[in-house]
Short mmCIF file of C-alpha atoms in Angstrom, two decimals:
data_model
loop_
_atom_site.label_atom_id
_atom_site.label_comp_id
_atom_site.label_asym_id
_atom_site.label_seq_id
_atom_site.Cartn_x
_atom_site.Cartn_y
_atom_site.Cartn_z
CA MET A 1 -79.50 51.14 10.25
CA ASP A 2 -77.15 48.67 11.98
CA ARG A 3 -76.97 49.53 15.70
CA LEU A 4 -73.69 47.69 16.16
CA LEU A 5 -72.10 49.59 13.28
CA GLN A 6 -73.31 52.85 14.80
CA LEU A 7 -71.50 51.95 18.02
CA GLU A 8 -68.36 50.98 16.10
CA VAL A 9 -68.33 54.33 14.30
CA PHE A 10 -68.83 56.19 17.58
CA SER A 11 -66.16 54.17 19.41
CA LYS A 12 -63.59 54.59 16.62
CA THR A 13 -64.31 58.31 16.33
CA ALA A 14 -63.81 58.77 20.07
CA GLU A 15 -60.69 56.61 20.05
CA LEU A 16 -59.01 58.35 17.11
CA GLY A 17 -60.35 61.85 17.73
CA SER A 18 -61.45 62.10 14.12
CA LEU A 19 -64.53 61.02 12.21
CA SER A 20 -62.57 60.81 8.95
CA LYS A 21 -59.92 58.55 10.50
CA ALA A 22 -62.65 56.35 11.92
CA ALA A 23 -64.26 56.13 8.49
CA GLU A 24 -60.94 55.13 6.94
CA ILE A 25 -60.35 52.37 9.50
CA LEU A 26 -63.91 51.08 9.05
CA ARG A 27 -63.59 51.33 5.26
CA MET A 28 -66.53 53.62 4.65
CA SER A 29 -66.99 57.14 3.33
CA ASN A 30 -66.94 60.16 5.62
CA ALA A 31 -70.57 60.79 4.72
CA ALA A 32 -71.58 57.26 5.69
CA ALA A 33 -69.72 57.49 8.99
CA SER A 34 -71.38 60.82 9.73
CA ARG A 35 -74.81 59.32 9.01
CA HIS A 36 -74.17 56.43 11.39
CA LEU A 37 -73.04 58.79 14.15
CA SER A 38 -75.98 61.14 13.63
CA ALA A 39 -78.39 58.20 13.64
CA LEU A 40 -76.98 56.99 16.95
CA GLU A 41 -77.33 60.43 18.54
CA GLU A 42 -80.87 60.76 17.17
CA ARG A 43 -81.87 57.31 18.42
CA LEU A 44 -80.52 58.04 21.90
CA ALA A 45 -81.82 61.63 21.84
CA VAL A 46 -78.54 62.92 23.21
CA ARG A 47 -75.42 64.63 21.90
CA LEU A 48 -72.42 62.32 22.17
CA ILE A 49 -69.64 64.27 20.47
CA GLU A 50 -69.23 68.03 20.33
CA ARG A 51 -67.27 69.45 17.42
CA ASN A 52 -65.85 72.74 16.20
CA THR A 53 -63.50 73.59 13.34
CA ARG A 54 -60.40 72.64 15.32
CA ARG A 55 -61.27 69.72 17.55
CA GLN A 56 -63.90 67.39 18.90
CA TRP A 57 -64.64 66.13 22.39
CA LEU A 58 -66.97 63.70 24.14
CA THR A 59 -69.92 64.96 26.11
CA GLU A 60 -70.61 63.46 29.52
CA ALA A 61 -73.15 61.14 27.88
CA GLY A 62 -70.57 60.24 25.24
CA GLN A 63 -67.98 59.35 27.88
CA GLU A 64 -70.44 57.04 29.63
CA LEU A 65 -71.48 55.38 26.38
CA LEU A 66 -67.87 54.91 25.29
CA GLN A 67 -67.02 53.09 28.50
CA ARG A 68 -70.01 50.79 28.17
CA CYS A 69 -69.82 50.12 24.45
CA SER A 70 -66.05 49.51 24.60
CA THR A 71 -66.78 46.62 26.95
CA LEU A 72 -69.51 45.36 24.62
CA LEU A 73 -67.32 45.58 21.51
CA ASN A 74 -64.40 43.89 23.28
CA GLU A 75 -66.62 41.01 24.39
CA LEU A 76 -67.96 40.68 20.85
CA ALA A 77 -64.40 40.59 19.48
CA GLU A 78 -63.52 37.87 21.99
CA ALA A 79 -66.53 35.85 20.88
CA GLU A 80 -65.46 36.19 17.25
CA ASP A 81 -61.93 35.14 18.17
CA ALA A 82 -63.33 31.96 19.65
CA VAL A 83 -65.03 30.87 16.42
CA SER A 84 -62.94 32.38 13.63
CA ASP A 85 -59.41 32.48 12.30
CA ARG A 86 -58.80 35.81 14.08
CA ALA A 87 -57.19 33.78 16.85
CA LEU A 88 -54.44 32.99 14.35
CA SER A 89 -54.51 36.39 12.63
CA PRO A 90 -55.60 39.02 15.17
CA LYS A 91 -56.75 42.40 13.93
CA GLY A 92 -58.00 45.68 15.28
CA MET A 93 -56.36 48.09 17.72
CA LEU A 94 -54.11 47.09 20.63
CA ARG A 95 -53.56 49.81 23.25
CA VAL A 96 -50.37 49.52 25.30
CA THR A 97 -49.13 51.74 28.10
CA SER A 98 -45.58 51.87 29.46
CA SER A 99 -42.98 54.35 30.63
CA LEU A 100 -41.45 56.55 27.95
CA SER A 101 -38.07 54.86 28.45
CA PHE A 102 -39.44 51.33 28.00
CA ALA A 103 -41.42 52.42 24.95
CA MET A 104 -38.34 53.99 23.33
CA ILE A 105 -35.92 51.16 24.12
CA TYR A 106 -38.13 48.12 23.57
CA LEU A 107 -41.59 48.81 22.18
CA ALA A 108 -40.79 51.12 19.27
CA PRO A 109 -37.86 49.04 17.95
CA MET A 110 -39.85 45.78 18.07
CA LEU A 111 -42.92 47.09 16.22
CA PRO A 112 -41.64 46.60 12.63
CA ALA A 113 -41.08 42.88 13.21
CA PHE A 114 -44.31 42.55 15.17
CA ARG A 115 -46.33 44.27 12.46
CA ALA A 116 -44.72 42.09 9.80
CA LEU A 117 -46.18 39.06 11.60
CA TYR A 118 -49.55 40.67 12.36
CA PRO A 119 -50.21 43.26 9.63
CA ASN A 120 -53.91 43.59 10.51
CA LEU A 121 -53.19 44.59 14.09
CA SER A 122 -52.56 48.27 14.82
CA VAL A 123 -50.77 49.38 18.00
CA GLN A 124 -51.36 52.50 20.06
CA ILE A 125 -48.70 53.30 22.69
CA ILE A 126 -49.65 55.55 25.60
CA SER A 127 -46.57 56.76 27.45
CA ALA A 128 -47.26 57.05 31.18
CA ASN A 129 -45.08 56.60 34.24
CA ARG A 130 -47.94 56.49 36.71
CA TYR A 131 -50.33 53.56 36.86
CA PRO A 132 -53.72 54.59 35.46
CA ASP A 133 -56.89 52.53 35.72
CA PHE A 134 -56.01 51.13 32.34
CA ILE A 135 -59.15 49.01 31.97
CA GLU A 136 -61.37 52.06 32.40
CA ALA A 137 -59.11 53.95 29.99
CA GLY A 138 -59.57 51.26 27.35
CA ILE A 139 -55.95 50.06 27.55
CA ASP A 140 -55.30 46.40 26.77
CA VAL A 141 -51.78 45.88 28.10
CA ALA A 142 -49.73 47.74 30.71
CA ILE A 143 -45.99 47.35 31.27
CA ARG A 144 -45.44 47.91 34.98
CA THR A 145 -42.73 47.78 37.62
CA ARG A 146 -44.81 46.42 40.45
CA GLU A 147 -45.37 42.78 41.29
CA HIS A 148 -48.95 42.85 42.54
CA GLU A 149 -52.12 44.61 41.45
CA PRO A 150 -54.75 45.80 43.95
CA ASP A 151 -57.45 44.74 41.50
CA SER A 152 -58.00 40.97 41.46
CA ASN A 153 -59.30 41.28 37.88
CA ILE A 154 -55.77 42.10 36.66
CA ILE A 155 -53.42 39.32 35.56
CA VAL A 156 -49.70 39.92 36.07
CA ARG A 157 -47.15 38.14 33.90
CA ARG A 158 -43.54 38.63 34.92
CA ILE A 159 -41.07 39.66 32.24
CA GLY A 160 -38.13 39.48 34.59
CA GLN A 161 -36.01 41.40 37.06
CA MET A 162 -33.34 43.93 36.18
CA HIS A 163 -30.39 45.60 37.79
CA ARG A 164 -30.37 49.26 38.78
CA VAL A 165 -27.19 51.32 38.77
CA LEU A 166 -25.75 54.59 40.03
CA ALA A 167 -23.91 56.51 37.31
CA ALA A 168 -22.67 59.99 36.46
CA ALA A 169 -20.98 61.80 33.60
CA PRO A 170 -17.14 61.88 33.54
CA SER A 171 -17.31 65.69 33.83
CA TYR A 172 -19.26 65.46 37.07
CA LEU A 173 -16.88 62.89 38.59
CA GLU A 174 -13.84 64.97 37.61
CA LYS A 175 -15.30 67.97 39.43
CA HIS A 176 -16.86 66.28 42.47
CA GLY A 177 -14.95 63.02 42.83
CA ARG A 178 -16.28 59.47 42.97
CA PRO A 179 -18.23 58.20 45.97
CA GLU A 180 -16.31 55.39 47.65
CA HIS A 181 -19.01 54.33 50.12
CA PRO A 182 -22.83 54.70 50.15
CA VAL A 183 -22.64 57.33 52.90
CA ASP A 184 -20.70 59.54 50.45
CA LEU A 185 -23.87 59.94 48.37
CA ALA A 186 -25.29 62.31 50.97
CA ARG A 187 -22.80 64.99 49.85
CA HIS A 188 -23.28 64.46 46.11
CA ASN A 189 -25.76 65.96 43.67
CA MET A 190 -28.42 63.28 43.24
CA LEU A 191 -30.84 62.96 40.33
CA ILE A 192 -33.96 61.18 41.56
CA TYR A 193 -36.85 59.42 39.85
CA ASN A 194 -39.60 60.56 42.17
CA LEU A 195 -42.14 57.84 41.33
CA ALA A 196 -39.90 55.10 42.74
CA ASN A 197 -40.78 53.46 46.03
CA ASP A 198 -39.33 55.70 48.77
CA PRO A 199 -37.22 57.64 46.23
CA TYR A 200 -35.20 59.61 48.80
CA SER A 201 -33.91 56.55 50.63
CA LEU A 202 -31.35 54.21 49.04
CA ARG A 203 -30.73 50.69 50.32
CA LEU A 204 -27.48 49.19 49.05
CA SER A 205 -26.04 45.77 49.82
CA GLN A 206 -22.55 44.30 49.73
CA GLY A 207 -22.56 40.66 50.71
CA SER A 208 -24.24 40.48 54.11
CA THR A 209 -23.83 44.21 54.73
CA THR A 210 -26.72 46.56 54.02
CA GLN A 211 -26.48 50.34 54.11
CA THR A 212 -29.45 52.72 53.92
CA VAL A 213 -28.74 56.32 52.94
CA ARG A 214 -31.10 59.28 52.93
CA ILE A 215 -30.47 61.54 49.95
CA ALA A 216 -31.66 65.02 49.00
CA PRO A 217 -32.26 65.60 45.28
CA THR A 218 -30.54 68.21 43.20
CA LEU A 219 -33.16 67.27 40.61
CA ASP A 220 -36.15 65.02 40.88
CA SER A 221 -38.43 64.14 37.99
CA ASN A 222 -41.20 61.73 37.08
CA ASP A 223 -39.45 60.74 33.83
CA GLY A 224 -36.27 58.75 33.43
CA GLN A 225 -35.30 60.43 30.15
CA ILE A 226 -35.14 63.84 31.87
CA ILE A 227 -32.93 62.38 34.57
CA CYS A 228 -30.63 60.75 32.01
CA GLY A 229 -30.31 63.99 30.07
CA ALA A 230 -29.37 65.88 33.22
CA ALA A 231 -26.81 63.23 34.15
CA ARG A 232 -25.19 63.33 30.71
CA ALA A 233 -24.94 67.12 31.10
CA GLY A 234 -22.94 66.64 34.32
CA LEU A 235 -25.59 67.67 36.85
CA GLY A 236 -25.17 64.74 39.23
CA ILE A 237 -25.47 61.01 39.97
CA LEU A 238 -28.57 59.16 38.79
CA ILE A 239 -30.23 55.94 39.93
CA GLN A 240 -31.81 54.15 36.98
CA PRO A 241 -32.51 50.65 35.63
CA LEU A 242 -29.53 49.35 33.68
CA TYR A 243 -31.55 48.93 30.47
CA ILE A 244 -32.13 52.70 30.34
CA VAL A 245 -28.47 53.74 30.76
CA GLN A 246 -26.64 50.81 29.16
CA GLY A 247 -26.11 52.69 25.90
CA ASP A 248 -24.71 55.75 27.67
CA ILE A 249 -22.39 53.58 29.76
CA ALA A 250 -21.14 51.69 26.71
CA ALA A 251 -20.48 54.98 24.91
CA GLY A 252 -18.68 56.49 27.92
CA ARG A 253 -21.23 59.24 28.42
CA LEU A 254 -21.99 57.86 31.89
CA VAL A 255 -19.75 55.99 34.31
CA PRO A 256 -21.11 53.57 36.96
CA VAL A 257 -20.15 54.27 40.56
CA LEU A 258 -20.24 52.10 43.70
CA ARG A 259 -20.26 48.99 41.53
CA ASP A 260 -19.40 46.80 44.52
CA TRP A 261 -22.74 47.74 46.09
CA GLN A 262 -26.06 46.41 44.80
CA LEU A 263 -29.38 48.22 44.68
CA PRO A 264 -32.59 46.16 45.02
CA LEU A 265 -33.64 44.55 41.74
CA LEU A 266 -36.54 46.02 39.82
CA THR A 267 -39.32 43.71 38.63
CA MET A 268 -40.97 44.34 35.26
CA ASN A 269 -44.35 42.83 34.43
CA ILE A 270 -47.03 42.72 31.76
CA ALA A 271 -50.51 43.35 33.16
CA TYR A 272 -53.86 42.82 31.48
CA GLN A 273 -57.48 42.23 32.37
CA ASN A 274 -58.52 38.78 33.53
CA ARG A 275 -60.91 37.33 30.97
CA VAL A 276 -62.47 33.93 30.36
CA ARG A 277 -60.72 33.90 26.98
CA LEU A 278 -57.60 36.01 26.54
CA PRO A 279 -57.95 38.04 23.32
CA ALA A 280 -55.55 36.89 20.64
CA LYS A 281 -54.09 40.38 20.22
CA ILE A 282 -53.00 40.46 23.87
CA ARG A 283 -51.61 36.95 23.79
CA VAL A 284 -49.50 37.41 20.64
CA PHE A 285 -48.22 40.81 21.78
CA SER A 286 -47.21 39.56 25.22
CA ASP A 287 -45.45 36.50 23.81
CA PHE A 288 -43.65 38.55 21.18
CA LEU A 289 -42.52 41.19 23.69
CA VAL A 290 -41.08 38.62 26.10
CA SER A 291 -39.18 36.92 23.25
CA TYR A 292 -37.93 40.24 21.89
CA ILE A 293 -36.59 41.34 25.27
CA ARG A 294 -34.81 38.01 25.78
CA GLU A 295 -33.22 38.11 22.32
CA HIS A 296 -32.30 41.80 22.02
CA SER A 297 -31.17 42.86 25.50
CA GLU A 298 -27.51 43.24 26.34
CA PRO A 299 -26.15 40.53 28.67
CA GLY A 300 -26.43 41.35 32.36
CA ILE A 301 -29.38 43.74 32.10
CA TRP A 302 -32.08 41.19 32.97
CA ILE A 303 -32.11 38.57 35.72
CA ASP A 304 -34.38 35.53 35.23
CA ALA A 305 -36.05 37.03 32.15
CA ALA A 306 -39.18 35.08 31.24
CA LYS A 307 -38.68 32.15 28.89
#
């Protein structure tokens, strides 16, 4: 029985959490997929996947094999890309991680057009605001808001920089008044994204003048959508990238404050593993995403967006 096919069945089953889904993707019957998986476990003399009536999970041996065989299968796919028309028509699974806000505002809306161009390429989006070891996790592309990676094996491609704004609901401003100077923020209810760099210290600039203000949160959260929801409900003043709150500002649900003062720009990047040959699926996705952002963002959100 084909050893490579056994590994493909195992990898797909672990990836999708379902033997039947793996069989469907690999275009074989459930019985055939089960035989391949059983043959692999018998050949290795170890249990790789535990199952019950409700779920399945990898054993410790299965986790180790998945990490190793994922590397093997990726390298094989790259080799095939180099000698076949897959470079022009990529296929398989592309795993992308980004914040929930970025996924909702950019990734999900762009997928119909992207899939129309590359119908044989499936996309899996993993929403995460922290920065996981995405290579170990089997992720192909990460959308990140940091300019440098501690791992030299990671390539960083800049999408562009974006403005951040302070904004609050009209109901909050009617009750508490508008801040007229950065120091006024210390007495306001502040809604803080706690994964930002130094989230409880704001540095604002006006011309050559810079003001740093320490703020105490009324609410802090690791997700921008929670913060936006609280701001729309009138809980306080948020600090968020403009692309996240532009719709609420345009609709009047949020009102910018301290517009004469500028917060530091936020840099957004695409990160992926450094390889001798960049897989076609990563290349076409990255190019498409950069073009989509440039063409579909409201004016003023992005500064020096990639061309």
